[in-house]
Amino acid sequence: MKKYINTICKSPLFSNMQQDDILLMIKNINGHINLFKKGEYIIHTGDKIKEAGIVLDGNVCIEKNDYWGNTQILTQISPGNIFGETYAIFPKMPAGVNAYSVTDSTVLFISVNKLYGIAASNLIKVLANKNLVLTEKLEHISARTIRDKILSFLSSYSDKYQNSSFKIPYNRQQMADYLAVDRSALSRELSKLKSEKIIDFNKNNFTLL
Protein backbone atom coordinates (compact mmCIF):
# COMPACT_ATOMS: atom_id res chain seq x y z
CA MET A 1 0.00 0.00 0.00
CA LYS A 2 2.79 2.40 0.92
CA LYS A 3 4.21 2.02 -2.60
CA TYR A 4 1.25 3.98 -3.93
CA ILE A 5 0.79 6.40 -1.04
CA ASN A 6 1.69 9.49 -3.09
CA THR A 7 -1.02 8.67 -5.64
CA ILE A 8 -3.52 7.84 -2.90
CA CYS A 9 -2.82 11.14 -1.14
CA LYS A 10 -3.53 13.01 -4.38
CA SER A 11 -6.98 11.43 -4.68
CA PRO A 12 -9.80 13.96 -4.21
CA LEU A 13 -11.38 11.44 -1.87
CA PHE A 14 -8.56 11.96 0.65
CA SER A 15 -8.08 15.69 0.17
CA ASN A 16 -6.95 17.56 3.32
CA MET A 17 -6.07 14.34 5.12
CA GLN A 18 -2.72 13.33 6.61
CA GLN A 19 -0.88 10.33 5.18
CA ASP A 20 -1.05 8.29 8.38
CA ASP A 21 -4.78 8.98 8.74
CA ILE A 22 -5.38 7.87 5.16
CA LEU A 23 -3.51 4.59 5.64
CA LEU A 24 -5.35 3.93 8.90
CA MET A 25 -8.73 4.56 7.27
CA ILE A 26 -7.94 2.25 4.35
CA LYS A 27 -6.95 -0.45 6.84
CA ASN A 28 -10.08 0.10 8.95
CA ILE A 29 -12.42 -0.25 5.97
CA ASN A 30 -10.55 -3.30 4.60
CA GLY A 31 -9.18 -1.62 1.49
CA HIS A 32 -7.35 -3.99 -0.86
CA ILE A 33 -5.40 -3.77 -4.11
CA ASN A 34 -6.08 -5.75 -7.32
CA LEU A 35 -4.11 -5.88 -10.58
CA PHE A 36 -5.77 -5.91 -14.01
CA LYS A 37 -4.33 -6.67 -17.43
CA LYS A 38 -4.85 -4.43 -20.45
CA GLY A 39 -8.36 -4.98 -21.80
CA GLU A 40 -9.55 -6.83 -18.69
CA TYR A 41 -13.01 -5.89 -17.43
CA ILE A 42 -13.32 -4.70 -13.85
CA ILE A 43 -17.07 -4.07 -13.88
CA HIS A 44 -19.67 -5.58 -16.22
CA THR A 45 -23.10 -4.11 -16.82
CA GLY A 46 -25.47 -5.79 -14.38
CA ASP A 47 -22.86 -6.41 -11.69
CA LYS A 48 -23.80 -5.48 -8.14
CA ILE A 49 -20.91 -3.54 -6.66
CA LYS A 50 -20.02 -3.28 -3.00
CA GLU A 51 -16.74 -1.39 -3.41
CA ALA A 52 -15.53 1.61 -5.41
CA GLY A 53 -12.14 1.61 -7.09
CA ILE A 54 -9.34 4.17 -6.96
CA VAL A 55 -6.88 3.87 -9.84
CA LEU A 56 -3.32 3.73 -8.52
CA ASP A 57 -1.56 2.99 -11.80
CA GLY A 58 -2.72 2.81 -15.42
CA ASN A 59 -6.08 3.95 -16.78
CA VAL A 60 -9.65 2.64 -16.58
CA CYS A 61 -12.32 3.36 -19.18
CA ILE A 62 -16.00 3.65 -18.32
CA GLU A 63 -18.32 2.75 -21.21
CA LYS A 64 -22.00 2.08 -21.78
CA ASN A 65 -23.47 -0.30 -24.34
CA ASP A 66 -27.02 -0.02 -25.65
CA TYR A 67 -29.38 -2.87 -26.59
CA TRP A 68 -27.92 -3.08 -30.13
CA GLY A 69 -24.31 -3.22 -28.96
CA ASN A 70 -23.38 0.37 -29.70
CA THR A 71 -20.69 1.64 -27.34
CA GLN A 72 -20.43 5.09 -25.82
CA ILE A 73 -17.40 6.05 -23.77
CA LEU A 74 -18.39 8.05 -20.73
CA THR A 75 -14.98 8.87 -19.31
CA GLN A 76 -11.48 7.59 -18.55
CA ILE A 77 -10.24 7.33 -14.98
CA SER A 78 -6.61 8.30 -14.38
CA PRO A 79 -4.44 7.54 -11.32
CA GLY A 80 -5.79 9.02 -8.09
CA ASN A 81 -9.38 9.13 -9.28
CA ILE A 82 -12.32 6.99 -8.21
CA PHE A 83 -14.94 5.01 -10.15
CA GLY A 84 -17.96 2.89 -9.31
CA GLU A 85 -18.75 4.93 -6.21
CA THR A 86 -22.39 5.59 -7.09
CA TYR A 87 -23.17 1.89 -7.49
CA ALA A 88 -21.14 1.05 -4.37
CA ILE A 89 -23.30 3.46 -2.37
CA PHE A 90 -26.37 1.55 -3.61
CA PRO A 91 -25.05 -2.04 -3.75
CA LYS A 92 -28.44 -3.51 -4.68
CA MET A 93 -28.54 -1.43 -7.87
CA PRO A 94 -27.06 -3.28 -10.90
CA ALA A 95 -24.26 -1.39 -12.62
CA GLY A 96 -25.36 0.35 -15.80
CA VAL A 97 -21.85 0.59 -17.24
CA ASN A 98 -18.74 -1.42 -17.99
CA ALA A 99 -15.31 -0.54 -16.63
CA TYR A 100 -12.20 -2.01 -18.23
CA SER A 101 -8.47 -1.52 -17.92
CA VAL A 102 -7.10 0.50 -20.85
CA THR A 103 -3.55 -0.45 -19.84
CA ASP A 104 -2.20 -2.78 -17.20
CA SER A 105 -3.71 -1.17 -14.11
CA THR A 106 -3.56 -1.26 -10.33
CA VAL A 107 -6.76 -0.48 -8.43
CA LEU A 108 -7.44 0.09 -4.73
CA PHE A 109 -10.93 -1.09 -3.74
CA ILE A 110 -12.69 0.48 -0.75
CA SER A 111 -16.15 0.36 0.80
CA VAL A 112 -17.38 3.94 0.41
CA ASN A 113 -20.29 3.31 2.77
CA LYS A 114 -17.74 2.84 5.57
CA LEU A 115 -15.92 6.14 4.97
CA TYR A 116 -15.94 8.57 7.86
CA GLY A 117 -14.81 12.06 8.76
CA ILE A 118 -13.18 14.19 6.06
CA ALA A 119 -13.27 11.39 3.49
CA ALA A 120 -17.06 11.08 3.80
CA SER A 121 -17.38 14.83 3.14
CA ASN A 122 -14.95 14.59 0.23
CA LEU A 123 -17.08 11.86 -1.33
CA ILE A 124 -19.95 14.34 -1.69
CA LYS A 125 -17.61 16.73 -3.51
CA VAL A 126 -16.42 13.93 -5.79
CA LEU A 127 -20.01 13.08 -6.73
CA ALA A 128 -20.81 16.74 -7.38
CA ASN A 129 -17.75 17.14 -9.59
CA LYS A 130 -18.67 14.07 -11.63
CA ASN A 131 -22.10 15.53 -12.17
CA LEU A 132 -20.43 18.61 -13.66
CA VAL A 133 -18.30 16.41 -15.93
CA LEU A 134 -21.38 14.57 -17.20
CA THR A 135 -23.12 17.90 -17.79
CA GLU A 136 -20.15 19.01 -19.88
CA LYS A 137 -20.26 15.79 -21.90
CA LEU A 138 -23.97 16.35 -22.52
CA GLU A 139 -23.12 19.78 -23.94
CA HIS A 140 -20.69 18.17 -26.41
CA ILE A 141 -22.97 15.43 -27.66
CA SER A 142 -25.99 17.75 -27.81
CA ALA A 143 -24.29 19.95 -30.41
CA ARG A 144 -26.13 19.82 -33.73
CA THR A 145 -23.31 18.77 -36.08
CA ILE A 146 -20.22 16.58 -35.81
CA ARG A 147 -18.10 19.70 -36.33
CA ASP A 148 -19.80 21.43 -33.43
CA LYS A 149 -19.34 18.35 -31.23
CA ILE A 150 -15.61 18.24 -32.04
CA LEU A 151 -15.06 21.94 -31.44
CA SER A 152 -17.00 21.86 -28.18
CA PHE A 153 -14.96 18.86 -27.03
CA LEU A 154 -11.58 20.34 -28.01
CA SER A 155 -12.44 23.74 -26.56
CA SER A 156 -13.15 22.13 -23.19
CA TYR A 157 -9.69 20.53 -23.17
CA SER A 158 -8.09 23.83 -24.12
CA ASP A 159 -9.89 25.46 -21.19
CA LYS A 160 -8.92 22.61 -18.89
CA TYR A 161 -5.21 22.95 -19.62
CA GLN A 162 -5.30 26.73 -20.19
CA ASN A 163 -3.40 26.16 -23.42
CA SER A 164 -4.24 26.03 -27.11
CA SER A 165 -2.10 22.88 -27.39
CA PHE A 166 -2.98 19.76 -25.40
CA LYS A 167 -3.24 15.97 -25.47
CA ILE A 168 -6.52 14.10 -25.20
CA PRO A 169 -6.75 10.63 -23.54
CA TYR A 170 -8.64 9.01 -26.43
CA ASN A 171 -7.70 7.39 -29.73
CA ARG A 172 -9.95 8.05 -32.73
CA GLN A 173 -12.39 5.21 -32.02
CA GLN A 174 -12.63 6.20 -28.38
CA MET A 175 -13.14 9.84 -29.31
CA ALA A 176 -15.91 8.82 -31.73
CA ASP A 177 -17.55 6.69 -29.04
CA TYR A 178 -17.29 9.52 -26.50
CA LEU A 179 -18.96 11.97 -28.89
CA ALA A 180 -21.46 9.35 -30.09
CA VAL A 181 -20.51 9.72 -33.76
CA ASP A 182 -19.28 7.43 -36.53
CA ARG A 183 -15.50 7.08 -36.58
CA SER A 184 -15.19 7.65 -40.33
CA ALA A 185 -17.35 10.77 -40.13
CA LEU A 186 -15.25 12.01 -37.21
CA SER A 187 -12.01 11.49 -39.14
CA ARG A 188 -13.38 13.30 -42.20
CA GLU A 189 -14.46 16.29 -40.14
CA LEU A 190 -11.13 16.44 -38.32
CA SER A 191 -9.34 16.46 -41.67
CA LYS A 192 -11.59 19.29 -42.89
CA LEU A 193 -10.93 21.34 -39.76
CA LYS A 194 -7.21 20.80 -40.22
CA SER A 195 -7.27 21.79 -43.91
CA GLU A 196 -9.24 24.92 -42.99
CA LYS A 197 -6.53 25.72 -40.42
CA ILE A 198 -9.00 25.76 -37.55
CA ILE A 199 -7.12 23.01 -35.73
CA ASP A 200 -3.91 21.03 -36.11
CA PHE A 201 -3.23 17.58 -34.73
CA ASN A 202 -0.87 14.65 -34.65
CA LYS A 203 -2.46 11.52 -33.20
CA ASN A 204 -3.77 12.57 -29.76
CA ASN A 205 -2.00 15.94 -29.70
CA PHE A 206 -4.19 18.87 -30.76
CA THR A 207 -3.70 22.59 -31.26
CA LEU A 208 -6.47 25.14 -31.72
CA LEU A 209 -5.41 27.72 -34.30
PDB file of C-alpha atoms in Angstrom:
ATOM      1  CA  MET A   1       0.000   0.000   0.000  1.00  0.00           C
ATOM      2  CA  LYS A   2       2.792   2.405   0.917  1.00  0.00           C
ATOM      3  CA  LYS A   3       4.213   2.022  -2.600  1.00  0.00           C
ATOM      4  CA  TYR A   4       1.248   3.983  -3.929  1.00  0.00           C
ATOM      5  CA  ILE A   5       0.792   6.402  -1.037  1.00  0.00           C
ATOM      6  CA  ASN A   6       1.691   9.495  -3.093  1.00  0.00           C
ATOM      7  CA  THR A   7      -1.017   8.666  -5.644  1.00  0.00           C
ATOM      8  CA  ILE A   8      -3.516   7.837  -2.904  1.00  0.00           C
ATOM      9  CA  CYS A   9      -2.824  11.137  -1.139  1.00  0.00           C
ATOM     10  CA  LYS A  10      -3.529  13.014  -4.385  1.00  0.00           C
ATOM     11  CA  SER A  11      -6.977  11.433  -4.679  1.00  0.00           C
ATOM     12  CA  PRO A  12      -9.803  13.965  -4.210  1.00  0.00           C
ATOM     13  CA  LEU A  13     -11.380  11.436  -1.871  1.00  0.00           C
ATOM     14  CA  PHE A  14      -8.561  11.960   0.647  1.00  0.00           C
ATOM     15  CA  SER A  15      -8.075  15.692   0.171  1.00  0.00           C
ATOM     16  CA  ASN A  16      -6.950  17.560   3.320  1.00  0.00           C
ATOM     17  CA  MET A  17      -6.066  14.339   5.124  1.00  0.00           C
ATOM     18  CA  GLN A  18      -2.718  13.325   6.606  1.00  0.00           C
ATOM     19  CA  GLN A  19      -0.885  10.327   5.176  1.00  0.00           C
ATOM     20  CA  ASP A  20      -1.051   8.290   8.381  1.00  0.00           C
ATOM     21  CA  ASP A  21      -4.777   8.976   8.740  1.00  0.00           C
ATOM     22  CA  ILE A  22      -5.381   7.865   5.159  1.00  0.00           C
ATOM     23  CA  LEU A  23      -3.513   4.591   5.635  1.00  0.00           C
ATOM     24  CA  LEU A  24      -5.353   3.934   8.898  1.00  0.00           C
ATOM     25  CA  MET A  25      -8.732   4.558   7.272  1.00  0.00           C
ATOM     26  CA  ILE A  26      -7.939   2.251   4.351  1.00  0.00           C
ATOM     27  CA  LYS A  27      -6.950  -0.448   6.842  1.00  0.00           C
ATOM     28  CA  ASN A  28     -10.081   0.098   8.950  1.00  0.00           C
ATOM     29  CA  ILE A  29     -12.424  -0.245   5.968  1.00  0.00           C
ATOM     30  CA  ASN A  30     -10.555  -3.298   4.602  1.00  0.00           C
ATOM     31  CA  GLY A  31      -9.183  -1.619   1.488  1.00  0.00           C
ATOM     32  CA  HIS A  32      -7.349  -3.989  -0.856  1.00  0.00           C
ATOM     33  CA  ILE A  33      -5.400  -3.766  -4.114  1.00  0.00           C
ATOM     34  CA  ASN A  34      -6.078  -5.751  -7.323  1.00  0.00           C
ATOM     35  CA  LEU A  35      -4.114  -5.879 -10.575  1.00  0.00           C
ATOM     36  CA  PHE A  36      -5.769  -5.907 -14.010  1.00  0.00           C
ATOM     37  CA  LYS A  37      -4.328  -6.667 -17.430  1.00  0.00           C
ATOM     38  CA  LYS A  38      -4.850  -4.429 -20.451  1.00  0.00           C
ATOM     39  CA  GLY A  39      -8.365  -4.979 -21.799  1.00  0.00           C
ATOM     40  CA  GLU A  40      -9.550  -6.828 -18.689  1.00  0.00           C
ATOM     41  CA  TYR A  41     -13.007  -5.891 -17.431  1.00  0.00           C
ATOM     42  CA  ILE A  42     -13.324  -4.696 -13.850  1.00  0.00           C
ATOM     43  CA  ILE A  43     -17.074  -4.067 -13.882  1.00  0.00           C
ATOM     44  CA  HIS A  44     -19.670  -5.584 -16.215  1.00  0.00           C
ATOM     45  CA  THR A  45     -23.103  -4.109 -16.821  1.00  0.00           C
ATOM     46  CA  GLY A  46     -25.468  -5.786 -14.383  1.00  0.00           C
ATOM     47  CA  ASP A  47     -22.859  -6.413 -11.690  1.00  0.00           C
ATOM     48  CA  LYS A  48     -23.795  -5.479  -8.138  1.00  0.00           C
ATOM     49  CA  ILE A  49     -20.907  -3.542  -6.663  1.00  0.00           C
ATOM     50  CA  LYS A  50     -20.024  -3.283  -3.003  1.00  0.00           C
ATOM     51  CA  GLU A  51     -16.743  -1.387  -3.409  1.00  0.00           C
ATOM     52  CA  ALA A  52     -15.527   1.610  -5.406  1.00  0.00           C
ATOM     53  CA  GLY A  53     -12.140   1.610  -7.093  1.00  0.00           C
ATOM     54  CA  ILE A  54      -9.337   4.166  -6.958  1.00  0.00           C
ATOM     55  CA  VAL A  55      -6.876   3.870  -9.844  1.00  0.00           C
ATOM     56  CA  LEU A  56      -3.315   3.734  -8.523  1.00  0.00           C
ATOM     57  CA  ASP A  57      -1.557   2.986 -11.800  1.00  0.00           C
ATOM     58  CA  GLY A  58      -2.718   2.810 -15.419  1.00  0.00           C
ATOM     59  CA  ASN A  59      -6.082   3.953 -16.784  1.00  0.00           C
ATOM     60  CA  VAL A  60      -9.649   2.643 -16.575  1.00  0.00           C
ATOM     61  CA  CYS A  61     -12.321   3.362 -19.178  1.00  0.00           C
ATOM     62  CA  ILE A  62     -16.005   3.647 -18.322  1.00  0.00           C
ATOM     63  CA  GLU A  63     -18.316   2.747 -21.206  1.00  0.00           C
ATOM     64  CA  LYS A  64     -21.998   2.084 -21.779  1.00  0.00           C
ATOM     65  CA  ASN A  65     -23.468  -0.299 -24.340  1.00  0.00           C
ATOM     66  CA  ASP A  66     -27.018  -0.025 -25.649  1.00  0.00           C
ATOM     67  CA  TYR A  67     -29.382  -2.871 -26.594  1.00  0.00           C
ATOM     68  CA  TRP A  68     -27.916  -3.078 -30.125  1.00  0.00           C
ATOM     69  CA  GLY A  69     -24.309  -3.225 -28.956  1.00  0.00           C
ATOM     70  CA  ASN A  70     -23.378   0.374 -29.695  1.00  0.00           C
ATOM     71  CA  THR A  71     -20.691   1.639 -27.342  1.00  0.00           C
ATOM     72  CA  GLN A  72     -20.434   5.091 -25.823  1.00  0.00           C
ATOM     73  CA  ILE A  73     -17.397   6.050 -23.773  1.00  0.00           C
ATOM     74  CA  LEU A  74     -18.394   8.052 -20.732  1.00  0.00           C
ATOM     75  CA  THR A  75     -14.977   8.865 -19.307  1.00  0.00           C
ATOM     76  CA  GLN A  76     -11.484   7.591 -18.551  1.00  0.00           C
ATOM     77  CA  ILE A  77     -10.236   7.329 -14.981  1.00  0.00           C
ATOM     78  CA  SER A  78      -6.606   8.301 -14.375  1.00  0.00           C
ATOM     79  CA  PRO A  79      -4.439   7.545 -11.316  1.00  0.00           C
ATOM     80  CA  GLY A  80      -5.785   9.017  -8.089  1.00  0.00           C
ATOM     81  CA  ASN A  81      -9.381   9.129  -9.276  1.00  0.00           C
ATOM     82  CA  ILE A  82     -12.323   6.988  -8.212  1.00  0.00           C
ATOM     83  CA  PHE A  83     -14.937   5.013 -10.153  1.00  0.00           C
ATOM     84  CA  GLY A  84     -17.962   2.887  -9.314  1.00  0.00           C
ATOM     85  CA  GLU A  85     -18.753   4.927  -6.207  1.00  0.00           C
ATOM     86  CA  THR A  86     -22.391   5.586  -7.085  1.00  0.00           C
ATOM     87  CA  TYR A  87     -23.175   1.888  -7.493  1.00  0.00           C
ATOM     88  CA  ALA A  88     -21.144   1.047  -4.374  1.00  0.00           C
ATOM     89  CA  ILE A  89     -23.298   3.457  -2.365  1.00  0.00           C
ATOM     90  CA  PHE A  90     -26.367   1.555  -3.605  1.00  0.00           C
ATOM     91  CA  PRO A  91     -25.051  -2.044  -3.749  1.00  0.00           C
ATOM     92  CA  LYS A  92     -28.439  -3.508  -4.682  1.00  0.00           C
ATOM     93  CA  MET A  93     -28.536  -1.426  -7.873  1.00  0.00           C
ATOM     94  CA  PRO A  94     -27.063  -3.276 -10.901  1.00  0.00           C
ATOM     95  CA  ALA A  95     -24.261  -1.388 -12.615  1.00  0.00           C
ATOM     96  CA  GLY A  96     -25.362   0.347 -15.799  1.00  0.00           C
ATOM     97  CA  VAL A  97     -21.846   0.594 -17.239  1.00  0.00           C
ATOM     98  CA  ASN A  98     -18.740  -1.422 -17.986  1.00  0.00           C
ATOM     99  CA  ALA A  99     -15.307  -0.539 -16.630  1.00  0.00           C
ATOM    100  CA  TYR A 100     -12.196  -2.009 -18.228  1.00  0.00           C
ATOM    101  CA  SER A 101      -8.474  -1.525 -17.921  1.00  0.00           C
ATOM    102  CA  VAL A 102      -7.096   0.502 -20.849  1.00  0.00           C
ATOM    103  CA  THR A 103      -3.552  -0.446 -19.843  1.00  0.00           C
ATOM    104  CA  ASP A 104      -2.204  -2.780 -17.196  1.00  0.00           C
ATOM    105  CA  SER A 105      -3.706  -1.168 -14.109  1.00  0.00           C
ATOM    106  CA  THR A 106      -3.563  -1.260 -10.331  1.00  0.00           C
ATOM    107  CA  VAL A 107      -6.758  -0.482  -8.429  1.00  0.00           C
ATOM    108  CA  LEU A 108      -7.436   0.088  -4.734  1.00  0.00           C
ATOM    109  CA  PHE A 109     -10.927  -1.085  -3.737  1.00  0.00           C
ATOM    110  CA  ILE A 110     -12.691   0.476  -0.747  1.00  0.00           C
ATOM    111  CA  SER A 111     -16.152   0.361   0.795  1.00  0.00           C
ATOM    112  CA  VAL A 112     -17.384   3.942   0.405  1.00  0.00           C
ATOM    113  CA  ASN A 113     -20.290   3.308   2.773  1.00  0.00           C
ATOM    114  CA  LYS A 114     -17.741   2.838   5.566  1.00  0.00           C
ATOM    115  CA  LEU A 115     -15.918   6.137   4.969  1.00  0.00           C
ATOM    116  CA  TYR A 116     -15.942   8.566   7.864  1.00  0.00           C
ATOM    117  CA  GLY A 117     -14.807  12.064   8.761  1.00  0.00           C
ATOM    118  CA  ILE A 118     -13.181  14.195   6.062  1.00  0.00           C
ATOM    119  CA  ALA A 119     -13.269  11.385   3.491  1.00  0.00           C
ATOM    120  CA  ALA A 120     -17.060  11.082   3.801  1.00  0.00           C
ATOM    121  CA  SER A 121     -17.378  14.825   3.141  1.00  0.00           C
ATOM    122  CA  ASN A 122     -14.954  14.592   0.228  1.00  0.00           C
ATOM    123  CA  LEU A 123     -17.083  11.859  -1.334  1.00  0.00           C
ATOM    124  CA  ILE A 124     -19.945  14.342  -1.692  1.00  0.00           C
ATOM    125  CA  LYS A 125     -17.613  16.734  -3.508  1.00  0.00           C
ATOM    126  CA  VAL A 126     -16.420  13.929  -5.787  1.00  0.00           C
ATOM    127  CA  LEU A 127     -20.008  13.077  -6.727  1.00  0.00           C
ATOM    128  CA  ALA A 128     -20.811  16.735  -7.377  1.00  0.00           C
ATOM    129  CA  ASN A 129     -17.746  17.144  -9.592  1.00  0.00           C
ATOM    130  CA  LYS A 130     -18.668  14.067 -11.629  1.00  0.00           C
ATOM    131  CA  ASN A 131     -22.100  15.525 -12.169  1.00  0.00           C
ATOM    132  CA  LEU A 132     -20.432  18.609 -13.657  1.00  0.00           C
ATOM    133  CA  VAL A 133     -18.299  16.415 -15.930  1.00  0.00           C
ATOM    134  CA  LEU A 134     -21.383  14.566 -17.201  1.00  0.00           C
ATOM    135  CA  THR A 135     -23.120  17.899 -17.788  1.00  0.00           C
ATOM    136  CA  GLU A 136     -20.147  19.011 -19.875  1.00  0.00           C
ATOM    137  CA  LYS A 137     -20.262  15.795 -21.897  1.00  0.00           C
ATOM    138  CA  LEU A 138     -23.966  16.354 -22.519  1.00  0.00           C
ATOM    139  CA  GLU A 139     -23.122  19.781 -23.939  1.00  0.00           C
ATOM    140  CA  HIS A 140     -20.691  18.169 -26.405  1.00  0.00           C
ATOM    141  CA  ILE A 141     -22.970  15.428 -27.664  1.00  0.00           C
ATOM    142  CA  SER A 142     -25.994  17.747 -27.809  1.00  0.00           C
ATOM    143  CA  ALA A 143     -24.292  19.948 -30.411  1.00  0.00           C
ATOM    144  CA  ARG A 144     -26.130  19.817 -33.735  1.00  0.00           C
ATOM    145  CA  THR A 145     -23.308  18.770 -36.077  1.00  0.00           C
ATOM    146  CA  ILE A 146     -20.215  16.577 -35.814  1.00  0.00           C
ATOM    147  CA  ARG A 147     -18.097  19.695 -36.327  1.00  0.00           C
ATOM    148  CA  ASP A 148     -19.803  21.428 -33.431  1.00  0.00           C
ATOM    149  CA  LYS A 149     -19.339  18.350 -31.227  1.00  0.00           C
ATOM    150  CA  ILE A 150     -15.614  18.240 -32.039  1.00  0.00           C
ATOM    151  CA  LEU A 151     -15.057  21.941 -31.440  1.00  0.00           C
ATOM    152  CA  SER A 152     -16.997  21.861 -28.182  1.00  0.00           C
ATOM    153  CA  PHE A 153     -14.957  18.860 -27.027  1.00  0.00           C
ATOM    154  CA  LEU A 154     -11.584  20.342 -28.006  1.00  0.00           C
ATOM    155  CA  SER A 155     -12.437  23.741 -26.563  1.00  0.00           C
ATOM    156  CA  SER A 156     -13.149  22.133 -23.192  1.00  0.00           C
ATOM    157  CA  TYR A 157      -9.688  20.533 -23.169  1.00  0.00           C
ATOM    158  CA  SER A 158      -8.085  23.829 -24.121  1.00  0.00           C
ATOM    159  CA  ASP A 159      -9.895  25.459 -21.195  1.00  0.00           C
ATOM    160  CA  LYS A 160      -8.915  22.608 -18.889  1.00  0.00           C
ATOM    161  CA  TYR A 161      -5.205  22.952 -19.623  1.00  0.00           C
ATOM    162  CA  GLN A 162      -5.303  26.726 -20.191  1.00  0.00           C
ATOM    163  CA  ASN A 163      -3.396  26.157 -23.424  1.00  0.00           C
ATOM    164  CA  SER A 164      -4.243  26.031 -27.107  1.00  0.00           C
ATOM    165  CA  SER A 165      -2.101  22.875 -27.390  1.00  0.00           C
ATOM    166  CA  PHE A 166      -2.984  19.757 -25.404  1.00  0.00           C
ATOM    167  CA  LYS A 167      -3.237  15.968 -25.470  1.00  0.00           C
ATOM    168  CA  ILE A 168      -6.524  14.097 -25.197  1.00  0.00           C
ATOM    169  CA  PRO A 169      -6.748  10.634 -23.544  1.00  0.00           C
ATOM    170  CA  TYR A 170      -8.638   9.010 -26.433  1.00  0.00           C
ATOM    171  CA  ASN A 171      -7.698   7.386 -29.728  1.00  0.00           C
ATOM    172  CA  ARG A 172      -9.955   8.052 -32.731  1.00  0.00           C
ATOM    173  CA  GLN A 173     -12.388   5.212 -32.022  1.00  0.00           C
ATOM    174  CA  GLN A 174     -12.629   6.199 -28.380  1.00  0.00           C
ATOM    175  CA  MET A 175     -13.141   9.843 -29.311  1.00  0.00           C
ATOM    176  CA  ALA A 176     -15.905   8.823 -31.729  1.00  0.00           C
ATOM    177  CA  ASP A 177     -17.548   6.687 -29.039  1.00  0.00           C
ATOM    178  CA  TYR A 178     -17.287   9.520 -26.500  1.00  0.00           C
ATOM    179  CA  LEU A 179     -18.959  11.970 -28.886  1.00  0.00           C
ATOM    180  CA  ALA A 180     -21.465   9.345 -30.091  1.00  0.00           C
ATOM    181  CA  VAL A 181     -20.513   9.724 -33.764  1.00  0.00           C
ATOM    182  CA  ASP A 182     -19.284   7.432 -36.529  1.00  0.00           C
ATOM    183  CA  ARG A 183     -15.501   7.080 -36.582  1.00  0.00           C
ATOM    184  CA  SER A 184     -15.186   7.647 -40.334  1.00  0.00           C
ATOM    185  CA  ALA A 185     -17.345  10.766 -40.133  1.00  0.00           C
ATOM    186  CA  LEU A 186     -15.255  12.013 -37.214  1.00  0.00           C
ATOM    187  CA  SER A 187     -12.008  11.486 -39.139  1.00  0.00           C
ATOM    188  CA  ARG A 188     -13.380  13.302 -42.200  1.00  0.00           C
ATOM    189  CA  GLU A 189     -14.462  16.292 -40.140  1.00  0.00           C
ATOM    190  CA  LEU A 190     -11.131  16.436 -38.319  1.00  0.00           C
ATOM    191  CA  SER A 191      -9.336  16.465 -41.671  1.00  0.00           C
ATOM    192  CA  LYS A 192     -11.587  19.293 -42.889  1.00  0.00           C
ATOM    193  CA  LEU A 193     -10.926  21.336 -39.759  1.00  0.00           C
ATOM    194  CA  LYS A 194      -7.208  20.795 -40.224  1.00  0.00           C
ATOM    195  CA  SER A 195      -7.269  21.795 -43.907  1.00  0.00           C
ATOM    196  CA  GLU A 196      -9.240  24.922 -42.986  1.00  0.00           C
ATOM    197  CA  LYS A 197      -6.535  25.724 -40.418  1.00  0.00           C
ATOM    198  CA  ILE A 198      -9.004  25.760 -37.551  1.00  0.00           C
ATOM    199  CA  ILE A 199      -7.120  23.007 -35.726  1.00  0.00           C
ATOM    200  CA  ASP A 200      -3.912  21.035 -36.110  1.00  0.00           C
ATOM    201  CA  PHE A 201      -3.234  17.584 -34.732  1.00  0.00           C
ATOM    202  CA  ASN A 202      -0.872  14.653 -34.655  1.00  0.00           C
ATOM    203  CA  LYS A 203      -2.456  11.521 -33.203  1.00  0.00           C
ATOM    204  CA  ASN A 204      -3.769  12.572 -29.756  1.00  0.00           C
ATOM    205  CA  ASN A 205      -1.999  15.939 -29.698  1.00  0.00           C
ATOM    206  CA  PHE A 206      -4.193  18.869 -30.758  1.00  0.00           C
ATOM    207  CA  THR A 207      -3.696  22.589 -31.262  1.00  0.00           C
ATOM    208  CA  LEU A 208      -6.473  25.139 -31.718  1.00  0.00           C
ATOM    209  CA  LEU A 209      -5.406  27.718 -34.299  1.00  0.00           C
TER     210      LEU A 209
END
